[in-house]
Coordinates of C-alpha atoms in Angstrom, one line a residue:
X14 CA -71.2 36.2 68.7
X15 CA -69.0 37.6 71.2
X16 CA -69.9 36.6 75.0
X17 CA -68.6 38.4 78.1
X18 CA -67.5 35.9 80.7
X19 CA -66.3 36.8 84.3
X20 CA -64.1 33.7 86.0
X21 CA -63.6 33.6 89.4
X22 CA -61.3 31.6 91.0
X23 CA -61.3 30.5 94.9
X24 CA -59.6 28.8 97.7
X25 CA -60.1 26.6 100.5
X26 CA -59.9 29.3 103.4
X27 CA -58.8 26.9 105.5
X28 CA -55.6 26.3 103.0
X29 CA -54.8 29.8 102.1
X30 CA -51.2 29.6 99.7
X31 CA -49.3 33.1 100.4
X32 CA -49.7 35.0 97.5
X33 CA -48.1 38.0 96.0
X34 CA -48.6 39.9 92.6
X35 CA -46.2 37.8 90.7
X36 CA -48.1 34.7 90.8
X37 CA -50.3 32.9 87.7
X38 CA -52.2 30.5 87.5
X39 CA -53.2 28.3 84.9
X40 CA -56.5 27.0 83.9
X41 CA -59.1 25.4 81.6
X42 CA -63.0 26.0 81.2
X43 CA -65.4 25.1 79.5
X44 CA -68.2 26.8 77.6
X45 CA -71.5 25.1 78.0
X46 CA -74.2 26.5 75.4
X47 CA -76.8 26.6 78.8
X48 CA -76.6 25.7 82.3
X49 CA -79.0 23.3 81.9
X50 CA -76.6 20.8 80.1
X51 CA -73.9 20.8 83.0
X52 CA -74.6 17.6 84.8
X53 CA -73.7 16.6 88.6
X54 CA -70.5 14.7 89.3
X55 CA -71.1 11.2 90.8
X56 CA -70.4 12.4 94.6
X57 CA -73.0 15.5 93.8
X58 CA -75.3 13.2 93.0
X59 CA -74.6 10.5 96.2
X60 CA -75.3 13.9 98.4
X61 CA -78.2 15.1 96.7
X62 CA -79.5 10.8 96.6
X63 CA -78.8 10.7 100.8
X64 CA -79.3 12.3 103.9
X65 CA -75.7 12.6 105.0
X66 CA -75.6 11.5 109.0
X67 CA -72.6 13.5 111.0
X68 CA -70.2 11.2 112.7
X69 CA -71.2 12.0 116.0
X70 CA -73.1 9.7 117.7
X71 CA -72.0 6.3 115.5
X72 CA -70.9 3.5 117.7
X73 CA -68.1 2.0 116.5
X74 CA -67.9 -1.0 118.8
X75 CA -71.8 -2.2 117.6
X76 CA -72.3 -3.7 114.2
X77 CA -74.0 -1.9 111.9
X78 CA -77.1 -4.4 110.7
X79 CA -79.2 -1.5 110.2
X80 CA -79.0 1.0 107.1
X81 CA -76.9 3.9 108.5
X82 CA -77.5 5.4 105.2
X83 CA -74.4 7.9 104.3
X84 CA -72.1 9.4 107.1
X85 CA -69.7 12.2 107.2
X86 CA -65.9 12.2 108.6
X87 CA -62.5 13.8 108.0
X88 CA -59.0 12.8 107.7
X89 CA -55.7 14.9 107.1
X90 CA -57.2 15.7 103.4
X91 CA -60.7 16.7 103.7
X92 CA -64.3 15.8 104.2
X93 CA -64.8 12.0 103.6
X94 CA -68.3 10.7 103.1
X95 CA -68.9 6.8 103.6
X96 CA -71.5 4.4 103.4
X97 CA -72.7 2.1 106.2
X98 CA -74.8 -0.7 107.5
X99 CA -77.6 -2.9 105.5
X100 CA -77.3 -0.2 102.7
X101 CA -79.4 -1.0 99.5
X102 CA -78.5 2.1 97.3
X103 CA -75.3 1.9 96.6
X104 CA -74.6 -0.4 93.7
X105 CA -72.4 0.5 90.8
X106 CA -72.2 -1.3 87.6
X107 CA -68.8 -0.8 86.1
X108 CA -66.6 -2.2 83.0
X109 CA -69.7 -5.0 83.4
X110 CA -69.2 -5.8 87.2
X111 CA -71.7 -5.2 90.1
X112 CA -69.8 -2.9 92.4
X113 CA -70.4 -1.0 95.8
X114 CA -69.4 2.3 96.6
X115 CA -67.6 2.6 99.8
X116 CA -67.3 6.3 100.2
X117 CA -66.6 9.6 98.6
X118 CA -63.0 10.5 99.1
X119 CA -61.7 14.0 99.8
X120 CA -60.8 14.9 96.6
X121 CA -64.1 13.7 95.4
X122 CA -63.2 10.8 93.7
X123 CA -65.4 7.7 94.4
X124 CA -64.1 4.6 96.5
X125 CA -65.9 1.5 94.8
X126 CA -65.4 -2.3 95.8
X127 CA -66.2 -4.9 93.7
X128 CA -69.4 -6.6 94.8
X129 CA -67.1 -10.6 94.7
X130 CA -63.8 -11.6 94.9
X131 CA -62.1 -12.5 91.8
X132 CA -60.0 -15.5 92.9
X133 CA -58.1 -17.2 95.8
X134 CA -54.8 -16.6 96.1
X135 CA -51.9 -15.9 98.6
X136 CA -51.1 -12.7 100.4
X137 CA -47.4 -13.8 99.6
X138 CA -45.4 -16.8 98.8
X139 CA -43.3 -15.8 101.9
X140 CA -43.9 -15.7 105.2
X141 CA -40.9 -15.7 107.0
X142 CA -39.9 -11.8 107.2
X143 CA -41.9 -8.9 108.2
X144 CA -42.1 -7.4 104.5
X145 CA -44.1 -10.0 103.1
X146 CA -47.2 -7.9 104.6
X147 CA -46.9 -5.4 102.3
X148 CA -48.3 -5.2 99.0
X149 CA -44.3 -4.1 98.0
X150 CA -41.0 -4.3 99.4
X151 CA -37.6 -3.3 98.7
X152 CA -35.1 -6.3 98.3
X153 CA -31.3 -5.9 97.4
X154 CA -32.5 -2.1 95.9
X155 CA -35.6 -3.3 93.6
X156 CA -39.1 -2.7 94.4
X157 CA -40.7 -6.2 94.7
X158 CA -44.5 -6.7 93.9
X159 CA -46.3 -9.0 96.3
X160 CA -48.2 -11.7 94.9
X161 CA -51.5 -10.3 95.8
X162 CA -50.2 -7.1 93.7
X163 CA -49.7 -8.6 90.8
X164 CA -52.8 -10.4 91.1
X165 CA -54.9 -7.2 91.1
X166 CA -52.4 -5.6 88.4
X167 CA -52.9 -8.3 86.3
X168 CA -57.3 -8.5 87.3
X169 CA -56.9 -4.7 86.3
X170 CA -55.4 -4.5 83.1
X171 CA -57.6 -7.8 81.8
X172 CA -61.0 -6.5 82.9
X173 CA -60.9 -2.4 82.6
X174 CA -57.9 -1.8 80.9
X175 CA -58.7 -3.8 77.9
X176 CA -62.1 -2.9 77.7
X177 CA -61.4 0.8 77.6
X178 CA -62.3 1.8 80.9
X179 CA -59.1 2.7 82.1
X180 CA -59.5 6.5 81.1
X181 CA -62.5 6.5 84.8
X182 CA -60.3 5.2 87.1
X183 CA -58.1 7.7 88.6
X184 CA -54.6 6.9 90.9
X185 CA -55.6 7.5 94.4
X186 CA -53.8 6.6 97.7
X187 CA -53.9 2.8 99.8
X188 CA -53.3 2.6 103.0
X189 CA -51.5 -0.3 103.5
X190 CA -50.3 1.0 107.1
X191 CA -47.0 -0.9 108.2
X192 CA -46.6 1.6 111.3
X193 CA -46.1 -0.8 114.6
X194 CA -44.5 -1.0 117.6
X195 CA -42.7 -3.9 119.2
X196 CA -43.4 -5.6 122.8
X197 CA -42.2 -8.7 123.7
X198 CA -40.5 -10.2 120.8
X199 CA -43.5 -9.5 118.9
X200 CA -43.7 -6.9 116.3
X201 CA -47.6 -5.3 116.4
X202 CA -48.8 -3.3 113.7
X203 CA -51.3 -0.2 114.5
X204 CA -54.1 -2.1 112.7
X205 CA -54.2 -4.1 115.6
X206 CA -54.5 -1.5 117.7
X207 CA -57.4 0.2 115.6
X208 CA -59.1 -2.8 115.2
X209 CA -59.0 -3.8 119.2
X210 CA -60.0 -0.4 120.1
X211 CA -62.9 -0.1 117.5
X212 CA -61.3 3.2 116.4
X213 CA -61.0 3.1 112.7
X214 CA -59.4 6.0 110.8
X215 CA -59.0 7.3 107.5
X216 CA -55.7 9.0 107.6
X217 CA -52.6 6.9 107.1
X218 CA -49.7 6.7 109.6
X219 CA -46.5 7.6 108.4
X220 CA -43.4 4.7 108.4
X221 CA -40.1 4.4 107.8
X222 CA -40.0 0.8 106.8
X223 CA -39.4 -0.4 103.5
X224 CA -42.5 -2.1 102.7
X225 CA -46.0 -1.0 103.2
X226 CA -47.3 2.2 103.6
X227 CA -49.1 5.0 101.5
X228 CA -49.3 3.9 97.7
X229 CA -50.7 6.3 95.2
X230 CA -52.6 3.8 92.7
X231 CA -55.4 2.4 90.7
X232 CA -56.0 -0.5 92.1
X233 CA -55.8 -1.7 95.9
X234 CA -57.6 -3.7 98.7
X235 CA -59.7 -2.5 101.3
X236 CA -58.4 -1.8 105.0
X237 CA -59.7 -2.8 108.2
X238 CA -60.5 0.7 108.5
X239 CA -62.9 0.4 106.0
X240 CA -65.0 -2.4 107.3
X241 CA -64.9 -0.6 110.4
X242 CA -66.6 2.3 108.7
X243 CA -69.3 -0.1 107.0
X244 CA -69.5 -2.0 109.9
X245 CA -67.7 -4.8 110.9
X246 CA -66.5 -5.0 114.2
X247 CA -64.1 -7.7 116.1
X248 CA -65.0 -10.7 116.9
X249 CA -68.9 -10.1 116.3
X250 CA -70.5 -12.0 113.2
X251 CA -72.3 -9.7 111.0
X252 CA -73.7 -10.8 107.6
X253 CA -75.8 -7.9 107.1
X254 CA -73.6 -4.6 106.3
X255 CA -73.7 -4.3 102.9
X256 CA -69.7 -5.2 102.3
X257 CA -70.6 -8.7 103.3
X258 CA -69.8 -11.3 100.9
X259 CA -69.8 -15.1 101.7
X260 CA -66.1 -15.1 101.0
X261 CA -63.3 -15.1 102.9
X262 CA -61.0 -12.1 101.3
X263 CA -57.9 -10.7 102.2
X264 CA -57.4 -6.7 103.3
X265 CA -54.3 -4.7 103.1
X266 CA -54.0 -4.2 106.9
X267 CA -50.9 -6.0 108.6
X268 CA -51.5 -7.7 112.2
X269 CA -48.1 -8.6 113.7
X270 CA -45.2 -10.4 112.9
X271 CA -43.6 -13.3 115.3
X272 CA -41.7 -16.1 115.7
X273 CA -40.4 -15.6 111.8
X274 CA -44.3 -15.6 110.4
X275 CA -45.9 -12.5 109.0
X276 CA -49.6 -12.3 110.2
X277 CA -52.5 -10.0 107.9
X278 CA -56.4 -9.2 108.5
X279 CA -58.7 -11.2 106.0
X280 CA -62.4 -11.3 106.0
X281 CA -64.4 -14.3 107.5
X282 CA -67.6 -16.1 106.6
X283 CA -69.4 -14.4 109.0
X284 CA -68.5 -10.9 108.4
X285 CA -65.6 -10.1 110.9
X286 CA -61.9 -10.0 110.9
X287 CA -60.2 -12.9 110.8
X288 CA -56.4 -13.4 111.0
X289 CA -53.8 -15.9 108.7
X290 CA -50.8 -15.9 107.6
X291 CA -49.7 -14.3 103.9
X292 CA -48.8 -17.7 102.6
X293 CA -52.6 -18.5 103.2
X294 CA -54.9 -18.5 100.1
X295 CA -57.8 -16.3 100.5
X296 CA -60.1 -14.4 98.3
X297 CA -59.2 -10.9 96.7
X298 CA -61.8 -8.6 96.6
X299 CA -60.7 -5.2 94.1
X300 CA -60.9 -1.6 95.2
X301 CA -60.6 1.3 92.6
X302 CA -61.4 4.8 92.8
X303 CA -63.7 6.4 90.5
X304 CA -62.7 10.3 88.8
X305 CA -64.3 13.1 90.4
X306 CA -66.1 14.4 87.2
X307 CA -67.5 11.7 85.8
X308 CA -71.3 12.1 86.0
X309 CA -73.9 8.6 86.5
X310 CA -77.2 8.0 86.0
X311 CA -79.5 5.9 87.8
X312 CA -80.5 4.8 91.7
X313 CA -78.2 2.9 92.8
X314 CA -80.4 -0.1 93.6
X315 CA -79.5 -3.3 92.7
X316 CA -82.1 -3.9 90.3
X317 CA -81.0 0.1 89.3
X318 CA -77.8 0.7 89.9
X319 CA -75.8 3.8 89.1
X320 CA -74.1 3.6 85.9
X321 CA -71.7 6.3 83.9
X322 CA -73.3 8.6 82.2
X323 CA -72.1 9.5 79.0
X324 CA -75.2 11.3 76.8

């Protein structure tokens, strides 16, 4: 039969492109045969699943031992959407590990972290220069992988790449933030900063440095910035927000560099920032973002957690 469709397209109002009548766009849609067979993405159903709590009002310098449930935030992208506190319905099971979802991101796509760490390695093998905290760096022209990077390359491509899974994970950017300032002989990075002022955000400062930074990928660690959102605060034990683990695990957040060692934030035993060297073995604990239209099904309990959905 022949069906009359109308399309309508939209934009942000907020991020307006100047248009004229020469433009065209290009797009694809789908024909469902009724709208009762269109399912929610995952972050539709994380809104619809949780009363969303503004920002406003969260105390950043308190650890979160309570559910806090899901809160809302923005960065220089969008609307963010996290998770924090003694949460209990957030699991994911994915590619046949137990997962928890951080946050949604502002393009939708869904922050997970795996629910262990995966082994115990070193940040680097180096510690003598200030580009060992990154998860690259630049030597002689070449783009160098940190240990810890190919650690998580190669956790990635054994345990969802060669299963198939691959094809759900979508690039996404890290914030592996070598902006710093130097005082003293000492070079500082701005995680210190964050982390000492309880002030965690999700937009990434720029750099000019030749390591570190933004990094558009699958597969990534989590910042301090994102324990601060879940909870953890300095210098306070707290073995109740859900991204506890009884590990000690490494983040992607540099401290400071002196006296020719390279310093980076790790996770302790008790739930709070601890700080080591990148020669240092310590847990690594895999972040990946899930796509934006992939639909799940489920609770996200433990006992029920949310899982693909593919019927």
């Amino acid at each position: 039969e022949t069906v009359r469709t109308n399309i309508k397209y939209w934009f942000d109002e907020r991020k307006t492109p100047n248009l004229d009548s020469t433009k065209i766009f290009k797009a694809k849609f789908e024909l469902i045969d009724t709208e009762s067979s269109i399912k929610p993405t995952f972050s539709e159903t994380l809104l619809a699943d949780n009363k969303v709590n503004k920002e406003k009002g969260i105390n950043y310098s308190k650890a979160a031992t309570a559910d806090e449930g899901l809160n809302y935030t923005t960065n220089d992208k969008g609307e963010i959407y996290f998770f924090r506190g003694n949460v209990k319905n957030n699991y994911f099971f994915f590619a046949g590990q137990t997962w928890r979802i951080l946050r949604i991101n502002s393009d939708k796509s869904i922050r997970i972290v795996l629910d262990h760490a995966v082994s115990i390695t070193p940040y680097s093998r180096y510690n003598n220069a200030i580009d060992y905290t990154g998860l690259k760096y630049v030597y002689n022209a070449d783009t160098i992988n940190n240990d810890i990077s190919n650690v998580l390359n190669d956790w990635y491509y054994n345990t969802i790449t060669i299963v198939n899974m691959d094809k759900y994970v979508v690039n996404t950017s890290f914030c592996n933030d070598s902006s710093s300032w130097t005082e003293r002989y000492h070079t500082y990075f701005n995680s210190l900063s964050r982390v000492t002022n309880t002030a965690p955000s999700f937009t990434c400062p720029g750099t000019n440095n030749d390591f570190g930074g933004t990094y558009n990928q699958k597969v990534g660690l989590i910042s301090v910035d994102d324990a601060m959102f879940a909870g953890a605060v300095k210098d306070t034990a707290n073995t109740s927000y859900f991204l506890y683990i009884p590990q000690e695990y490494y983040t992607m957040s540099p401290v400071e560099y002196y006296n020719y060692r390279a310093y980076i934030y790790f996770m302790n035993g008790s739930g709070t920032f601890g700080i080591t060297t990148t020669t240092d073995p310590k847990g690594v604990r895999p972040v990946i973002n899930i796509s934006p239209t992939v639909s799940v099904k489920g609770k996200g309990t433990k006992d029920n957690p949310y899982v693909i959905d593919n019927s």
